[in-house]
Amino acid sequence: MDGRMKEIGIGLLGFGTVGAGVVKGLQANGELVADRLGARPVLRKIADIDLERDRGVSVDPAVLCRDARAVVSDPSVDVVVELIGGTRVARELVLSALENRKPVVTANKALLAEHGPEVFKKAAESGVDLYFGASVGGGIPIIRALREGLIANRILSIRGILNGTSNYILTQMEEQHSSFERALGEAQQKGYAEADPSLDIDGVDTAHKAVILASLAYGFVVPMRSVHVEGVRNLSEMDIFNALALGYRIKLLAVVKEFGGDIEVRVHPALVPLDHVLASVSGVFNAVMVQGDLSGQTLYYGRGAGQDPTAGTVIADVADVVRNLVAGCPRRVPAVPLVRRGRRIRSMDEIQTRYYLRMSLLDRPGVLGQITSALGRHNVSIASVLQKEVRVGEYVPVVIVTHEAIEKDCDAALEEIQGMDLVGAKTVRLRIEE
Amino acid sequence: MDGRMKEIGIGLLGFGTVGAGVVKGLQANGELVADRLGARPVLRKIADIDLERDRGVSVDPAVLCRDARAVVSDPSVDVVVELIGGTRVARELVLSALENRKPVVTANKALLAEHGPEVFKKAAESGVDLYFGASVGGGIPIIRALREGLIANRILSIRGILNGTSNYILTQMEEQHSSFERALGEAQQKGYAEADPSLDIDGVDTAHKAVILASLAYGFVVPMRSVHVEGVRNLSEMDIFNALALGYRIKLLAVVKEFGGDIEVRVHPALVPLDHVLASVSGVFNAVMVQGDLSGQTLYYGRGAGQDPTAGTVIADVADVVRNLVAGCPRRVPAVPLVRRGRRIRSMDEIQTRYYLRMSLLDRPGVLGQITSALGRHNVSIASVLQKEVRVGEYVPVVIVTHEAIEKDCDAALEEIQGMDLVGAKTVRLRIEE
């Protein structure tokens, strides 16, 4: 290899799973990357509060330190890679690095989704790069595809399976006929879910990613508070199997859509037709389907998490920064193309979709007619009905699939119906995305 | 919009389907693209020999001309977009543009696959950009993913369905129980196949794309002559349905693989397991699955051809060039990272794979034993046998699926077997990719 190749110093903040993956990846493929780049990223500093734990990777002890701030200000560090996670220390360090005019690569979706405006503004003011490819989709280069590959497109919609933990749980519930609790336990045992899994199973992680994708697609930072978020925690096996019987699979989806100039950003379980390619994404895999006005549907599929895939995307971002430093063109691609006025975010009341309604109804003549009438009074019409059990005079589960309706109307209809004495337990309402 | 935004002049060579798509795309989304880029690509010249035909798009007549050379040398043209196709005029114009230090965007896979070294060398010498995202995969940003998104990876394999015409024919043959000829006729009627379809159905188009992908993955220009190419022309319905019965679907695949430091680049129909995601890519869609050592499997799926998707990718390349011109960093990403010595390309004799063999065998006791022995003498062992018809004393089709074997051994075995009097028509041999 060329000894005179330009070297770019990398400072790593956080030596956890992904951090160790980046170190391993650079050790394994550093020369290959240098060859492809014509410049060599060199790991100069790694900061972590725990320097004892064995990460399965050997590092020159001189590189390790406990002081992340010292890494940020170290003159041998040209690029700061933030892999600490969370929004407190990470925010402070990222802002400080940008303030010091050091380009930053981060995989921190929470930071960007919660503090996007502040972080993007600081990067713009300092005139340095901020790359975050690994914040969505792990090893899948979806951020790059959306920001650069699809740049010619008006983005009509994005639908993504973006949380491997939730998707693994849903796959287990279906394939092993597990309850949610058992599937979650299994995911935790296999290391696919955290001890506190709420960020994953309550949809927050997916919402962070949806915010990032929506911001890239529509050129303004979508506030987290305007995103409707439901996770998979309350899904029951019954609905998973009812959905299958109707030709659908339930997936936790991030949905980003343009509608009459406004946009929708929402995260919730949704019924996806079995013949749709997103329905076949199982286990810990992620996939994103983008509908562009020119390119049509394109799909990106791969490992949405994990040490090596995420590290691969972090290193790809580092490579971009290295190219920009070598060519002298920082901010060739702005972090987010913040050029448009914000769009109005539609409230959930306004969305239009089809619904899966599982009602607990008294099994007696005329009941379905009353339900149909109530739905009809609120402009919700029925596409099909599934009733498996017959127990005259008792409450039985009845599944109703509606035609497209406005969510506000559906809510009003369900409120009216819930008040009727022929309805038992609270109706389960899921959305259908096709 | 910002009237003082920097303008970059585009000269279009070729006003055919994709050319008209680029014009339409820029008319529809030009402001959006300018917003995202912070600079505005402006169409300054369009050259075509036919200026009369209606392309369904209105253009200022002053922009149109018949002299492509004049477009290349026009001082108002900063970027040359070559959409003429073919390897004669296009080669000359592309070389001339590069010679004139004008960056080039092209969708011309034949040019790059047949004259890659010359064209890439000229771009490097002139220090200008050469982008070719639309040469593979139409609307799918696969070139960008491979060159930049997966840069941290050693590429272990690439498997792609890259020719919409062939894939449409295969889908029709299966779904409509069509013969190859009827399916081809239908494809021609729908505009999915040319009047002379040989580039598509004989696998040459796929081979051009395989060469481009392999060159990007392995950093040297793979010569077309070292690529094994078989198309779908001779496929029979019988094999399509036998494959289905065995749990496979036949697809025309580009296979690029690393094996012990050497690489394989081959194009041929292959049996793909039905539960593999490539098996579900139907009709005119394309898909590419890349196996990287860090990112694992990632898949890219979308419309592999067509006016709008291809134009979308051409405009994305133009956007890259515009960014580089504005930021003053031409060749930030070299066309092909030509940094490694070439690798040895394995001959087909050396490849190892499983085989589907449809033999015409005399239906009498002991025949299968003789076949098994002959295969065994050449180190080919049988995994399963499918015989549907029984006609004692006559030739019947027998399908044999082998375990992994070396192609040279398989060839030798088939040669020996073909010489036996218990064998009728020539054995059909297809490869299995899993």
JSON list of N, CA, C and O in Angstrom, two decimals, chain A residues 29 35-36 141 144 148 151-153 217 293-294 298-301 308-309 320 323-324 329 332 339-340, chain B residues 29 35-36 141 144 148 151-153 217 293-294 298-302 308-309 320 323-324 329 332 339-340:
[
{"chain": "A", "resi": 29, "resn": "ASN", "atom": "N", "xyz": [-10.85, -4.34, 7.31]},
{"chain": "A", "resi": 29, "resn": "ASN", "atom": "CA", "xyz": [-10.98, -3.81, 5.95]},
{"chain": "A", "resi": 29, "resn": "ASN", "atom": "C", "xyz": [-10.40, -2.43, 5.75]},
{"chain": "A", "resi": 29, "resn": "ASN", "atom": "O", "xyz": [-10.66, -1.79, 4.74]},
{"chain": "A", "resi": 35, "resn": "ASP", "atom": "N", "xyz": [-7.72, 1.94, 0.05]},
{"chain": "A", "resi": 35, "resn": "ASP", "atom": "CA", "xyz": [-7.54, 1.76, -1.40]},
{"chain": "A", "resi": 35, "resn": "ASP", "atom": "C", "xyz": [-8.69, 2.40, -2.17]},
{"chain": "A", "resi": 35, "resn": "ASP", "atom": "O", "xyz": [-8.48, 3.10, -3.16]},
{"chain": "A", "resi": 36, "resn": "ARG", "atom": "N", "xyz": [-9.90, 2.14, -1.71]},
{"chain": "A", "resi": 36, "resn": "ARG", "atom": "CA", "xyz": [-11.07, 2.66, -2.43]},
{"chain": "A", "resi": 36, "resn": "ARG", "atom": "C", "xyz": [-11.15, 4.18, -2.32]},
{"chain": "A", "resi": 36, "resn": "ARG", "atom": "O", "xyz": [-11.65, 4.85, -3.22]},
{"chain": "A", "resi": 141, "resn": "PRO", "atom": "N", "xyz": [-28.16, 0.93, 3.30]},
{"chain": "A", "resi": 141, "resn": "PRO", "atom": "CA", "xyz": [-27.84, 2.33, 2.99]},
{"chain": "A", "resi": 141, "resn": "PRO", "atom": "C", "xyz": [-29.07, 3.13, 2.56]},
{"chain": "A", "resi": 141, "resn": "PRO", "atom": "O", "xyz": [-29.10, 3.72, 1.49]},
{"chain": "A", "resi": 144, "resn": "ARG", "atom": "N", "xyz": [-28.64, 7.23, 2.54]},
{"chain": "A", "resi": 144, "resn": "ARG", "atom": "CA", "xyz": [-27.92, 7.64, 1.33]},
{"chain": "A", "resi": 144, "resn": "ARG", "atom": "C", "xyz": [-28.83, 7.55, 0.11]},
{"chain": "A", "resi": 144, "resn": "ARG", "atom": "O", "xyz": [-28.83, 8.44, -0.76]},
{"chain": "A", "resi": 148, "resn": "GLU", "atom": "N", "xyz": [-29.58, 11.02, -1.69]},
{"chain": "A", "resi": 148, "resn": "GLU", "atom": "CA", "xyz": [-28.85, 11.23, -2.93]},
{"chain": "A", "resi": 148, "resn": "GLU", "atom": "C", "xyz": [-29.41, 10.43, -4.10]},
{"chain": "A", "resi": 148, "resn": "GLU", "atom": "O", "xyz": [-29.64, 10.96, -5.17]},
{"chain": "A", "resi": 151, "resn": "ILE", "atom": "N", "xyz": [-32.84, 11.75, -5.20]},
{"chain": "A", "resi": 151, "resn": "ILE", "atom": "CA", "xyz": [-32.93, 13.22, -5.10]},
{"chain": "A", "resi": 151, "resn": "ILE", "atom": "C", "xyz": [-33.84, 13.82, -6.17]},
{"chain": "A", "resi": 151, "resn": "ILE", "atom": "O", "xyz": [-34.43, 14.88, -5.97]},
{"chain": "A", "resi": 152, "resn": "ALA", "atom": "N", "xyz": [-33.98, 13.14, -7.30]},
{"chain": "A", "resi": 152, "resn": "ALA", "atom": "CA", "xyz": [-34.81, 13.69, -8.38]},
{"chain": "A", "resi": 152, "resn": "ALA", "atom": "C", "xyz": [-36.31, 13.51, -8.13]},
{"chain": "A", "resi": 152, "resn": "ALA", "atom": "O", "xyz": [-37.13, 14.05, -8.85]},
{"chain": "A", "resi": 153, "resn": "ASN", "atom": "N", "xyz": [-36.64, 12.76, -7.09]},
{"chain": "A", "resi": 153, "resn": "ASN", "atom": "CA", "xyz": [-38.04, 12.39, -6.85]},
{"chain": "A", "resi": 153, "resn": "ASN", "atom": "C", "xyz": [-38.74, 13.27, -5.84]},
{"chain": "A", "resi": 153, "resn": "ASN", "atom": "O", "xyz": [-38.19, 13.60, -4.79]},
{"chain": "A", "resi": 217, "resn": "ALA", "atom": "N", "xyz": [-36.83, 13.46, 3.47]},
{"chain": "A", "resi": 217, "resn": "ALA", "atom": "CA", "xyz": [-37.72, 13.44, 2.31]},
{"chain": "A", "resi": 217, "resn": "ALA", "atom": "C", "xyz": [-38.35, 14.81, 2.06]},
{"chain": "A", "resi": 217, "resn": "ALA", "atom": "O", "xyz": [-38.55, 15.21, 0.91]},
{"chain": "A", "resi": 293, "resn": "ASP", "atom": "N", "xyz": [-42.03, 9.84, -7.25]},
{"chain": "A", "resi": 293, "resn": "ASP", "atom": "CA", "xyz": [-42.87, 10.10, -8.44]},
{"chain": "A", "resi": 293, "resn": "ASP", "atom": "C", "xyz": [-42.16, 9.70, -9.73]},
{"chain": "A", "resi": 293, "resn": "ASP", "atom": "O", "xyz": [-42.82, 9.37, -10.71]},
{"chain": "A", "resi": 294, "resn": "LEU", "atom": "N", "xyz": [-40.83, 9.68, -9.75]},
{"chain": "A", "resi": 294, "resn": "LEU", "atom": "CA", "xyz": [-40.12, 9.22, -10.94]},
{"chain": "A", "resi": 294, "resn": "LEU", "atom": "C", "xyz": [-39.70, 7.76, -10.83]},
{"chain": "A", "resi": 294, "resn": "LEU", "atom": "O", "xyz": [-39.97, 6.95, -11.71]},
{"chain": "A", "resi": 298, "resn": "THR", "atom": "N", "xyz": [-39.14, 1.67, -4.83]},
{"chain": "A", "resi": 298, "resn": "THR", "atom": "CA", "xyz": [-37.86, 0.99, -4.63]},
{"chain": "A", "resi": 298, "resn": "THR", "atom": "C", "xyz": [-37.84, 0.47, -3.20]},
{"chain": "A", "resi": 298, "resn": "THR", "atom": "O", "xyz": [-38.41, 1.08, -2.30]},
{"chain": "A", "resi": 299, "resn": "LEU", "atom": "N", "xyz": [-37.20, -0.69, -3.03]},
{"chain": "A", "resi": 299, "resn": "LEU", "atom": "CA", "xyz": [-37.16, -1.31, -1.71]},
{"chain": "A", "resi": 299, "resn": "LEU", "atom": "C", "xyz": [-35.72, -1.55, -1.30]},
{"chain": "A", "resi": 299, "resn": "LEU", "atom": "O", "xyz": [-34.89, -1.95, -2.11]},
{"chain": "A", "resi": 300, "resn": "TYR", "atom": "N", "xyz": [-35.46, -1.35, -0.01]},
{"chain": "A", "resi": 300, "resn": "TYR", "atom": "CA", "xyz": [-34.14, -1.54, 0.58]},
{"chain": "A", "resi": 300, "resn": "TYR", "atom": "C", "xyz": [-34.31, -2.48, 1.76]},
{"chain": "A", "resi": 300, "resn": "TYR", "atom": "O", "xyz": [-35.13, -2.23, 2.62]},
{"chain": "A", "resi": 301, "resn": "TYR", "atom": "N", "xyz": [-33.53, -3.54, 1.77]},
{"chain": "A", "resi": 301, "resn": "TYR", "atom": "CA", "xyz": [-33.75, -4.62, 2.74]},
{"chain": "A", "resi": 301, "resn": "TYR", "atom": "C", "xyz": [-32.41, -5.08, 3.30]},
{"chain": "A", "resi": 301, "resn": "TYR", "atom": "O", "xyz": [-31.42, -5.14, 2.57]},
{"chain": "A", "resi": 308, "resn": "ASP", "atom": "N", "xyz": [-21.78, -5.69, 13.20]},
{"chain": "A", "resi": 308, "resn": "ASP", "atom": "CA", "xyz": [-21.07, -5.51, 11.93]},
{"chain": "A", "resi": 308, "resn": "ASP", "atom": "C", "xyz": [-21.86, -4.67, 10.92]},
{"chain": "A", "resi": 308, "resn": "ASP", "atom": "O", "xyz": [-21.29, -3.77, 10.30]},
{"chain": "A", "resi": 309, "resn": "PRO", "atom": "N", "xyz": [-23.15, -4.95, 10.72]},
{"chain": "A", "resi": 309, "resn": "PRO", "atom": "CA", "xyz": [-23.87, -4.14, 9.74]},
{"chain": "A", "resi": 309, "resn": "PRO", "atom": "C", "xyz": [-23.88, -2.65, 10.10]},
{"chain": "A", "resi": 309, "resn": "PRO", "atom": "O", "xyz": [-23.62, -1.80, 9.25]},
{"chain": "A", "resi": 320, "resn": "ASP", "atom": "N", "xyz": [-17.22, 9.02, 3.61]},
{"chain": "A", "resi": 320, "resn": "ASP", "atom": "CA", "xyz": [-17.74, 10.23, 2.98]},
{"chain": "A", "resi": 320, "resn": "ASP", "atom": "C", "xyz": [-17.04, 11.47, 3.54]},
{"chain": "A", "resi": 320, "resn": "ASP", "atom": "O", "xyz": [-16.65, 12.37, 2.80]},
{"chain": "A", "resi": 323, "resn": "ARG", "atom": "N", "xyz": [-13.52, 11.67, 2.25]},
{"chain": "A", "resi": 323, "resn": "ARG", "atom": "CA", "xyz": [-13.49, 12.20, 0.88]},
{"chain": "A", "resi": 323, "resn": "ARG", "atom": "C", "xyz": [-13.65, 13.72, 0.89]},
{"chain": "A", "resi": 323, "resn": "ARG", "atom": "O", "xyz": [-12.96, 14.43, 0.15]},
{"chain": "A", "resi": 324, "resn": "ASN", "atom": "N", "xyz": [-14.59, 14.20, 1.70]},
{"chain": "A", "resi": 324, "resn": "ASN", "atom": "CA", "xyz": [-14.84, 15.65, 1.73]},
{"chain": "A", "resi": 324, "resn": "ASN", "atom": "C", "xyz": [-13.66, 16.41, 2.30]},
{"chain": "A", "resi": 324, "resn": "ASN", "atom": "O", "xyz": [-13.34, 17.51, 1.84]},
{"chain": "A", "resi": 329, "resn": "CYS", "atom": "N", "xyz": [-14.18, 19.72, 0.33]},
{"chain": "A", "resi": 329, "resn": "CYS", "atom": "CA", "xyz": [-15.57, 20.11, 0.06]},
{"chain": "A", "resi": 329, "resn": "CYS", "atom": "C", "xyz": [-16.50, 19.68, 1.18]},
{"chain": "A", "resi": 329, "resn": "CYS", "atom": "O", "xyz": [-17.44, 18.93, 0.97]},
{"chain": "A", "resi": 332, "resn": "ARG", "atom": "N", "xyz": [-20.63, 19.15, 1.24]},
{"chain": "A", "resi": 332, "resn": "ARG", "atom": "CA", "xyz": [-21.03, 18.94, -0.14]},
{"chain": "A", "resi": 332, "resn": "ARG", "atom": "C", "xyz": [-22.49, 18.49, -0.16]},
{"chain": "A", "resi": 332, "resn": "ARG", "atom": "O", "xyz": [-23.28, 18.92, -1.00]},
{"chain": "A", "resi": 339, "resn": "VAL", "atom": "N", "xyz": [-34.36, 23.47, 3.06]},
{"chain": "A", "resi": 339, "resn": "VAL", "atom": "CA", "xyz": [-34.57, 24.56, 2.13]},
{"chain": "A", "resi": 339, "resn": "VAL", "atom": "C", "xyz": [-36.04, 24.95, 2.00]},
{"chain": "A", "resi": 339, "resn": "VAL", "atom": "O", "xyz": [-36.38, 26.03, 1.57]},
{"chain": "A", "resi": 340, "resn": "ARG", "atom": "N", "xyz": [-36.90, 24.08, 2.38]},
{"chain": "A", "resi": 340, "resn": "ARG", "atom": "CA", "xyz": [-38.34, 24.34, 2.22]},
{"chain": "A", "resi": 340, "resn": "ARG", "atom": "C", "xyz": [-38.92, 24.82, 3.52]},
{"chain": "A", "resi": 340, "resn": "ARG", "atom": "O", "xyz": [-38.47, 24.45, 4.60]},
{"chain": "B", "resi": 29, "resn": "ASN", "atom": "N", "xyz": [-39.69, 18.38, -11.57]},
{"chain": "B", "resi": 29, "resn": "ASN", "atom": "CA", "xyz": [-39.06, 18.44, -10.25]},
{"chain": "B", "resi": 29, "resn": "ASN", "atom": "C", "xyz": [-37.80, 19.30, -10.20]},
{"chain": "B", "resi": 29, "resn": "ASN", "atom": "O", "xyz": [-37.06, 19.24, -9.23]},
{"chain": "B", "resi": 35, "resn": "ASP", "atom": "N", "xyz": [-33.64, 23.14, -5.03]},
{"chain": "B", "resi": 35, "resn": "ASP", "atom": "CA", "xyz": [-33.76, 23.39, -3.59]},
{"chain": "B", "resi": 35, "resn": "ASP", "atom": "C", "xyz": [-32.86, 22.44, -2.80]},
{"chain": "B", "resi": 35, "resn": "ASP", "atom": "O", "xyz": [-32.17, 22.85, -1.87]},
{"chain": "B", "resi": 36, "resn": "ARG", "atom": "N", "xyz": [-32.94, 21.17, -3.15]},
{"chain": "B", "resi": 36, "resn": "ARG", "atom": "CA", "xyz": [-32.16, 20.18, -2.41]},
{"chain": "B", "resi": 36, "resn": "ARG", "atom": "C", "xyz": [-30.66, 20.36, -2.64]},
{"chain": "B", "resi": 36, "resn": "ARG", "atom": "O", "xyz": [-29.85, 20.08, -1.76]},
{"chain": "B", "resi": 141, "resn": "PRO", "atom": "N", "xyz": [-31.06, 2.68, -6.89]},
{"chain": "B", "resi": 141, "resn": "PRO", "atom": "CA", "xyz": [-29.72, 3.26, -6.71]},
{"chain": "B", "resi": 141, "resn": "PRO", "atom": "C", "xyz": [-28.68, 2.23, -6.26]},
{"chain": "B", "resi": 141, "resn": "PRO", "atom": "O", "xyz": [-28.04, 2.39, -5.23]},
{"chain": "B", "resi": 144, "resn": "ARG", "atom": "N", "xyz": [-24.72, 3.40, -6.57]},
{"chain": "B", "resi": 144, "resn": "ARG", "atom": "CA", "xyz": [-24.39, 4.26, -5.44]},
{"chain": "B", "resi": 144, "resn": "ARG", "atom": "C", "xyz": [-24.23, 3.45, -4.15]},
{"chain": "B", "resi": 144, "resn": "ARG", "atom": "O", "xyz": [-23.31, 3.67, -3.36]},
{"chain": "B", "resi": 148, "resn": "GLU", "atom": "N", "xyz": [-20.58, 3.47, -2.59]},
{"chain": "B", "resi": 148, "resn": "GLU", "atom": "CA", "xyz": [-20.42, 4.33, -1.42]},
{"chain": "B", "resi": 148, "resn": "GLU", "atom": "C", "xyz": [-21.03, 3.71, -0.16]},
{"chain": "B", "resi": 148, "resn": "GLU", "atom": "O", "xyz": [-20.40, 3.67, 0.88]},
{"chain": "B", "resi": 151, "resn": "ILE", "atom": "N", "xyz": [-19.03, 0.69, 1.05]},
{"chain": "B", "resi": 151, "resn": "ILE", "atom": "CA", "xyz": [-17.58, 0.85, 0.84]},
{"chain": "B", "resi": 151, "resn": "ILE", "atom": "C", "xyz": [-16.75, 0.16, 1.91]},
{"chain": "B", "resi": 151, "resn": "ILE", "atom": "O", "xyz": [-15.63, -0.25, 1.67]},
{"chain": "B", "resi": 152, "resn": "ALA", "atom": "N", "xyz": [-17.32, -0.03, 3.11]},
{"chain": "B", "resi": 152, "resn": "ALA", "atom": "CA", "xyz": [-16.55, -0.66, 4.19]},
{"chain": "B", "resi": 152, "resn": "ALA", "atom": "C", "xyz": [-16.47, -2.18, 4.04]},
{"chain": "B", "resi": 152, "resn": "ALA", "atom": "O", "xyz": [-15.74, -2.83, 4.77]},
{"chain": "B", "resi": 153, "resn": "ASN", "atom": "N", "xyz": [-17.21, -2.71, 3.09]},
{"chain": "B", "resi": 153, "resn": "ASN", "atom": "CA", "xyz": [-17.32, -4.17, 2.97]},
{"chain": "B", "resi": 153, "resn": "ASN", "atom": "C", "xyz": [-16.39, -4.78, 1.94]},
{"chain": "B", "resi": 153, "resn": "ASN", "atom": "O", "xyz": [-16.23, -4.26, 0.84]},
{"chain": "B", "resi": 217, "resn": "ALA", "atom": "N", "xyz": [-17.16, -3.59, -7.44]},
{"chain": "B", "resi": 217, "resn": "ALA", "atom": "CA", "xyz": [-16.94, -4.38, -6.23]},
{"chain": "B", "resi": 217, "resn": "ALA", "atom": "C", "xyz": [-15.47, -4.73, -6.05]},
{"chain": "B", "resi": 217, "resn": "ALA", "atom": "O", "xyz": [-14.97, -4.76, -4.92]},
{"chain": "B", "resi": 293, "resn": "ASP", "atom": "N", "xyz": [-19.06, -8.51, 3.83]},
{"chain": "B", "resi": 293, "resn": "ASP", "atom": "CA", "xyz": [-18.58, -9.19, 5.04]},
{"chain": "B", "resi": 293, "resn": "ASP", "atom": "C", "xyz": [-19.03, -8.47, 6.31]},
{"chain": "B", "resi": 293, "resn": "ASP", "atom": "O", "xyz": [-19.15, -9.10, 7.36]},
{"chain": "B", "resi": 294, "resn": "LEU", "atom": "N", "xyz": [-19.29, -7.17, 6.24]},
{"chain": "B", "resi": 294, "resn": "LEU", "atom": "CA", "xyz": [-19.79, -6.47, 7.43]},
{"chain": "B", "resi": 294, "resn": "LEU", "atom": "C", "xyz": [-21.31, -6.32, 7.40]},
{"chain": "B", "resi": 294, "resn": "LEU", "atom": "O", "xyz": [-21.99, -6.67, 8.36]},
{"chain": "B", "resi": 298, "resn": "THR", "atom": "N", "xyz": [-27.78, -7.34, 1.84]},
{"chain": "B", "resi": 298, "resn": "THR", "atom": "CA", "xyz": [-28.69, -6.23, 1.62]},
{"chain": "B", "resi": 298, "resn": "THR", "atom": "C", "xyz": [-29.29, -6.42, 0.24]},
{"chain": "B", "resi": 298, "resn": "THR", "atom": "O", "xyz": [-28.64, -6.94, -0.67]},
{"chain": "B", "resi": 299, "resn": "LEU", "atom": "N", "xyz": [-30.54, -6.00, 0.12]},
{"chain": "B", "resi": 299, "resn": "LEU", "atom": "CA", "xyz": [-31.25, -6.18, -1.15]},
{"chain": "B", "resi": 299, "resn": "LEU", "atom": "C", "xyz": [-31.78, -4.84, -1.64]},
{"chain": "B", "resi": 299, "resn": "LEU", "atom": "O", "xyz": [-32.27, -4.04, -0.84]},
{"chain": "B", "resi": 300, "resn": "TYR", "atom": "N", "xyz": [-31.73, -4.65, -2.94]},
{"chain": "B", "resi": 300, "resn": "TYR", "atom": "CA", "xyz": [-32.19, -3.44, -3.60]},
{"chain": "B", "resi": 300, "resn": "TYR", "atom": "C", "xyz": [-33.16, -3.87, -4.68]},
{"chain": "B", "resi": 300, "resn": "TYR", "atom": "O", "xyz": [-32.81, -4.71, -5.51]},
{"chain": "B", "resi": 301, "resn": "TYR", "atom": "N", "xyz": [-34.34, -3.28, -4.68]},
{"chain": "B", "resi": 301, "resn": "TYR", "atom": "CA", "xyz": [-35.42, -3.77, -5.55]},
{"chain": "B", "resi": 301, "resn": "TYR", "atom": "C", "xyz": [-36.15, -2.59, -6.14]},
{"chain": "B", "resi": 301, "resn": "TYR", "atom": "O", "xyz": [-36.36, -1.57, -5.47]},
{"chain": "B", "resi": 302, "resn": "GLY", "atom": "N", "xyz": [-36.55, -2.70, -7.38]},
{"chain": "B", "resi": 302, "resn": "GLY", "atom": "CA", "xyz": [-37.34, -1.63, -8.00]},
{"chain": "B", "resi": 302, "resn": "GLY", "atom": "C", "xyz": [-37.48, -1.84, -9.49]},
{"chain": "B", "resi": 302, "resn": "GLY", "atom": "O", "xyz": [-37.25, -2.94, -10.00]},
{"chain": "B", "resi": 308, "resn": "ASP", "atom": "N", "xyz": [-39.36, 6.96, -16.64]},
{"chain": "B", "resi": 308, "resn": "ASP", "atom": "CA", "xyz": [-39.24, 7.78, -15.43]},
{"chain": "B", "resi": 308, "resn": "ASP", "atom": "C", "xyz": [-38.20, 7.24, -14.44]},
{"chain": "B", "resi": 308, "resn": "ASP", "atom": "O", "xyz": [-37.38, 8.01, -13.93]},
{"chain": "B", "resi": 309, "resn": "PRO", "atom": "N", "xyz": [-38.23, 5.93, -14.13]},
{"chain": "B", "resi": 309, "resn": "PRO", "atom": "CA", "xyz": [-37.23, 5.45, -13.17]},
{"chain": "B", "resi": 309, "resn": "PRO", "atom": "C", "xyz": [-35.80, 5.69, -13.65]},
{"chain": "B", "resi": 309, "resn": "PRO", "atom": "O", "xyz": [-34.95, 6.16, -12.88]},
{"chain": "B", "resi": 320, "resn": "ASP", "atom": "N", "xyz": [-25.18, 14.81, -8.51]},
{"chain": "B", "resi": 320, "resn": "ASP", "atom": "CA", "xyz": [-23.84, 14.58, -7.96]},
{"chain": "B", "resi": 320, "resn": "ASP", "atom": "C", "xyz": [-22.80, 15.45, -8.65]},
{"chain": "B", "resi": 320, "resn": "ASP", "atom": "O", "xyz": [-21.95, 16.05, -8.00]},
{"chain": "B", "resi": 323, "resn": "ARG", "atom": "N", "xyz": [-23.17, 19.05, -7.61]},
{"chain": "B", "resi": 323, "resn": "ARG", "atom": "CA", "xyz": [-22.56, 19.27, -6.29]},
{"chain": "B", "resi": 323, "resn": "ARG", "atom": "C", "xyz": [-21.05, 19.39, -6.41]},
{"chain": "B", "resi": 323, "resn": "ARG", "atom": "O", "xyz": [-20.43, 20.24, -5.76]},
{"chain": "B", "resi": 324, "resn": "ASN", "atom": "N", "xyz": [-20.44, 18.50, -7.20]},
{"chain": "B", "resi": 324, "resn": "ASN", "atom": "CA", "xyz": [-18.99, 18.50, -7.31]},
{"chain": "B", "resi": 324, "resn": "ASN", "atom": "C", "xyz": [-18.49, 19.76, -8.01]},
{"chain": "B", "resi": 324, "resn": "ASN", "atom": "O", "xyz": [-17.44, 20.30, -7.65]},
{"chain": "B", "resi": 329, "resn": "CYS", "atom": "N", "xyz": [-15.03, 19.98, -6.27]},
{"chain": "B", "resi": 329, "resn": "CYS", "atom": "CA", "xyz": [-14.38, 18.70, -5.95]},
{"chain": "B", "resi": 329, "resn": "CYS", "atom": "C", "xyz": [-14.70, 17.64, -6.99]},
{"chain": "B", "resi": 329, "resn": "CYS", "atom": "O", "xyz": [-15.25, 16.60, -6.65]},
{"chain": "B", "resi": 332, "resn": "ARG", "atom": "N", "xyz": [-14.46, 13.51, -6.73]},
{"chain": "B", "resi": 332, "resn": "ARG", "atom": "CA", "xyz": [-14.49, 13.18, -5.31]},
{"chain": "B", "resi": 332, "resn": "ARG", "atom": "C", "xyz": [-14.65, 11.67, -5.15]},
{"chain": "B", "resi": 332, "resn": "ARG", "atom": "O", "xyz": [-14.02, 11.04, -4.31]},
{"chain": "B", "resi": 339, "resn": "VAL", "atom": "N", "xyz": [-7.80, 0.65, -7.96]},
{"chain": "B", "resi": 339, "resn": "VAL", "atom": "CA", "xyz": [-6.63, 0.72, -7.10]},
{"chain": "B", "resi": 339, "resn": "VAL", "atom": "C", "xyz": [-5.97, -0.63, -6.90]},
{"chain": "B", "resi": 339, "resn": "VAL", "atom": "O", "xyz": [-4.82, -0.72, -6.51]},
{"chain": "B", "resi": 340, "resn": "ARG", "atom": "N", "xyz": [-6.66, -1.66, -7.16]},
{"chain": "B", "resi": 340, "resn": "ARG", "atom": "CA", "xyz": [-6.13, -3.01, -6.91]},
{"chain": "B", "resi": 340, "resn": "ARG", "atom": "C", "xyz": [-5.61, -3.60, -8.21]},
{"chain": "B", "resi": 340, "resn": "ARG", "atom": "O", "xyz": [-6.13, -3.31, -9.28]}
]
